[in-house]
C-alpha positions as CSV (number, residue, x, y, z in Angstrom):
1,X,5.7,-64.3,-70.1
2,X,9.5,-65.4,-69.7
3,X,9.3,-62.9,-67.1
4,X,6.5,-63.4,-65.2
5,X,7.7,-67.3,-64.8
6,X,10.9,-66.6,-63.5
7,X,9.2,-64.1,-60.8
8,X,6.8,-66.7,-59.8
9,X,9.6,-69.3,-59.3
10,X,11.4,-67.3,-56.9
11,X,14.3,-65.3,-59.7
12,X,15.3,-61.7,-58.8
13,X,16.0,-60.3,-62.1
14,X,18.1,-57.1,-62.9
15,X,17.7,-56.4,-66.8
16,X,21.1,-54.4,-68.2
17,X,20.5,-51.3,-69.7
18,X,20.5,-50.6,-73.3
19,X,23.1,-48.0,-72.9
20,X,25.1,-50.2,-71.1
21,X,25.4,-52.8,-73.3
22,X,26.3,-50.4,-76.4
23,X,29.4,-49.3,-74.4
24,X,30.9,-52.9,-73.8
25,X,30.1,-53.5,-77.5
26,X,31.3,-50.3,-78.8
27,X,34.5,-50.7,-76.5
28,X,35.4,-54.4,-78.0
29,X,35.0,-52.8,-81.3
30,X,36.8,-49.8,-81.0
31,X,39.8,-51.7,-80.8
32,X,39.2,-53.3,-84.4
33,X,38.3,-49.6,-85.7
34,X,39.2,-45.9,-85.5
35,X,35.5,-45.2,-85.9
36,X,32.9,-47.4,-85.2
37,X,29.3,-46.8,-86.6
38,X,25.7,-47.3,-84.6
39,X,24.9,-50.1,-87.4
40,X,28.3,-52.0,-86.2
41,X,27.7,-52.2,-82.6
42,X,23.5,-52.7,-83.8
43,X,25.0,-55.6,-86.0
44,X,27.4,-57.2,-83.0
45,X,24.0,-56.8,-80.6
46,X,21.7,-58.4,-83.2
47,X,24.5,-61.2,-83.6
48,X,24.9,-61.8,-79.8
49,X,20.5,-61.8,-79.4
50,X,20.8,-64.3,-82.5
51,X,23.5,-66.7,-81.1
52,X,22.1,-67.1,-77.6
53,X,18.6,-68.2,-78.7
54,X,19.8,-70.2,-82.1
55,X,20.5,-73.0,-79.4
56,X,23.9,-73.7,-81.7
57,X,27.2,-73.7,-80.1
58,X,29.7,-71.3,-80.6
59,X,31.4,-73.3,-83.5
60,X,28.5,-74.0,-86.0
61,X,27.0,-70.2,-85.3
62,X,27.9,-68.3,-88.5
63,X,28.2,-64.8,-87.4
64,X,27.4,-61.6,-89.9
65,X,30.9,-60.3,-89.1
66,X,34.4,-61.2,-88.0
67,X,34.2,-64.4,-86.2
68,X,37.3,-63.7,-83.5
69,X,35.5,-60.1,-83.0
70,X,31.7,-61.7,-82.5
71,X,33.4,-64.0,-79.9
72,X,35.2,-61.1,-77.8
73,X,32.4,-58.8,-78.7
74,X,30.2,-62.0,-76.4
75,X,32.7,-62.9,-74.0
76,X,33.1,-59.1,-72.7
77,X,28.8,-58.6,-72.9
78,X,28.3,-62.0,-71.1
79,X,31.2,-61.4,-68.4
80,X,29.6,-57.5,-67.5
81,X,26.1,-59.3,-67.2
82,X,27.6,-61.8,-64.7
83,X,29.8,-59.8,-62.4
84,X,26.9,-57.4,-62.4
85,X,24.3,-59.8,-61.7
86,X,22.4,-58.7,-65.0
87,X,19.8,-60.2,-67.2
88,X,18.9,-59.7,-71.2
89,X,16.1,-60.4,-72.5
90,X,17.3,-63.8,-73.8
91,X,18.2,-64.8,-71.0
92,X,14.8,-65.3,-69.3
93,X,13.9,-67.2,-72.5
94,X,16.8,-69.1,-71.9
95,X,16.2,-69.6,-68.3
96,X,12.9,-70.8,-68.5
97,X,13.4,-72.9,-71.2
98,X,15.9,-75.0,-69.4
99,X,14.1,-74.4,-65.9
100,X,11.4,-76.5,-67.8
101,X,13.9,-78.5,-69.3
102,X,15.6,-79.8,-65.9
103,X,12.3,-79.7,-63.2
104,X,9.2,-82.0,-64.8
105,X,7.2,-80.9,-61.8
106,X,7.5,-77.0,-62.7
107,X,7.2,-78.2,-66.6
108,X,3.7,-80.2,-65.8
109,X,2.3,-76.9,-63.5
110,X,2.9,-74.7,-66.8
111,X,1.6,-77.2,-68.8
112,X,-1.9,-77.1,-67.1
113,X,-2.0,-74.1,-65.8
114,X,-2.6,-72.6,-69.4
115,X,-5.7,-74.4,-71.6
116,X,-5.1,-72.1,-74.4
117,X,-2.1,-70.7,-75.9
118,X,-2.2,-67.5,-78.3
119,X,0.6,-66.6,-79.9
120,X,0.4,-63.5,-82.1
121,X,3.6,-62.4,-84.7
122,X,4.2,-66.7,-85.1
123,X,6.4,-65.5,-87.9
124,X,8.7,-63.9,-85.0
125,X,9.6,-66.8,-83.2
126,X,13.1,-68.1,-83.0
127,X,14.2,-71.5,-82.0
128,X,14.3,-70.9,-78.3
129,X,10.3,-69.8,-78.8
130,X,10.1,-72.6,-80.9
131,X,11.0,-74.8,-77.9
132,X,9.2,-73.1,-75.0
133,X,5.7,-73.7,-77.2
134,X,6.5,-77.2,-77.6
135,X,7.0,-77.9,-73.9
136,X,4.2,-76.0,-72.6
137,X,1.7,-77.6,-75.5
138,X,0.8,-80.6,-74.0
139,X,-3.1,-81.3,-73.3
140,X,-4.4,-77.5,-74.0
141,X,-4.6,-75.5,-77.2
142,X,-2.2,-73.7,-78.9
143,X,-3.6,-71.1,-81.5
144,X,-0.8,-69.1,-83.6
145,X,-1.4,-66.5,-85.8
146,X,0.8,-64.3,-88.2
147,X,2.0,-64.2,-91.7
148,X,5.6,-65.3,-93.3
149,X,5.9,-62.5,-95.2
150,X,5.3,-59.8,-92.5
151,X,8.8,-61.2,-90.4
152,X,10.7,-58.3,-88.3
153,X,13.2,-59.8,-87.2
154,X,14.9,-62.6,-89.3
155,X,18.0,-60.0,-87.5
156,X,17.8,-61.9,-84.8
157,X,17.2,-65.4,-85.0
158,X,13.3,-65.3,-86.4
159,X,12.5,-67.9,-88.2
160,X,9.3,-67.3,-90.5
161,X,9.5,-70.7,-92.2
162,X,7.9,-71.6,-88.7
163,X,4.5,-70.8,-90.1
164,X,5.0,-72.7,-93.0
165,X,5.7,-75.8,-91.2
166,X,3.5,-75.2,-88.3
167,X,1.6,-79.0,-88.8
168,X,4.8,-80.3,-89.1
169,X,6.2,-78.6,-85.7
170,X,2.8,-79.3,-83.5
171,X,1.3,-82.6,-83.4
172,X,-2.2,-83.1,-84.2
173,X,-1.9,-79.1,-85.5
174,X,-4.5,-77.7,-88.1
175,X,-3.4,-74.9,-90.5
176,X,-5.8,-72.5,-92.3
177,X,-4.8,-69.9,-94.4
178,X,-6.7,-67.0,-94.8
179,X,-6.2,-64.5,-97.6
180,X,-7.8,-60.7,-97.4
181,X,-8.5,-58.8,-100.0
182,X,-8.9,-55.3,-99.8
183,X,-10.4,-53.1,-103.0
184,X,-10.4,-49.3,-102.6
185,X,-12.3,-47.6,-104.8
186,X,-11.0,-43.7,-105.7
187,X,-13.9,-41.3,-106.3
């Protein structure tokens, strides 16, 4: 959706490769380490995904590794996106969010252009998510459906206490819990 937005508003978007990205990361940390593992540049990725849409500056961000290499680790991935003219995926979250943020006119065509909202996987939203919903839910419906216990990707910034405090988050909001049961019987 982040996507789509930004087209419509006039954005040309390039997105960096994945390959590309594990090369600057592996680079920065190849000078910490003789060998560096898939799960250590995974871990810096996850970490850089995690920072950018925790909406926390760089100083209360608690990193899962080295603090001084997270930072370089950023600072060279953020400085090949922008001499490059390259886009991650939190990035258009992040565009959009403050594109809404800093036009009312383009925040009040998205909010009535949609009168419902679904979000499946609610556990999966980060703050940045968290955000956009709240901007955009103003005179339609938002419906969210998904389960705490099912969350993916805590890795990177998901937050699944969301669905806990969903009434609490969305005014006027209505929570209903459903439980399943499923009996299999073995012949």
């Amino acid at each position: 959706m982040f996507y789509k937005i930004l087209l419509r508003e006039g954005f040309n978007i390039s997105i960096i490769e994945g390959g590309i990205a594990h090369r600057i990361i592996k680079s920065t940390l190849n000078k910490y380490s003789d060998e560096v593992s898939e799960d250590k540049i995974k871990e810096a990725l996850n970490n850089i995904s995690f920072f950018k849409t925790s909406l926390k500056n760089i100083e209360e961000f608690k990193a899962t590794m080295a603090k001084d290499i997270f930072i370089e680790c950023l600072e060279k991935y953020e400085d090949y996106k922008s001499k490059n003219g390259l886009w991650d995926f939190d990035d258009l979250s992040i565009k959009v969010v403050n594109l809404l943020n800093d036009n009312t006119e383009i925040l009040s065509k998205y909010q009535t252009m949609f009168k419902y909202i679904l979000v499946d996987e609610f556990q999966d939203c980060d703050e940045l998510q968290i955000k956009f919903l709240k901007m955009l839910n103003k005179n339609n419906s938002l419906f969210a459906v998904g389960d705490e216990d099912q969350c993916i990707y805590s890795f990177r910034g998901s937050r699944p206490e969301y669905m806990v405090s969903f009434s609490e988050i969305f005014e006027h909001a209505k929570k209903y819990i459903y439980l399943l049961i499923i009996e299999a019987i073995i012949i």
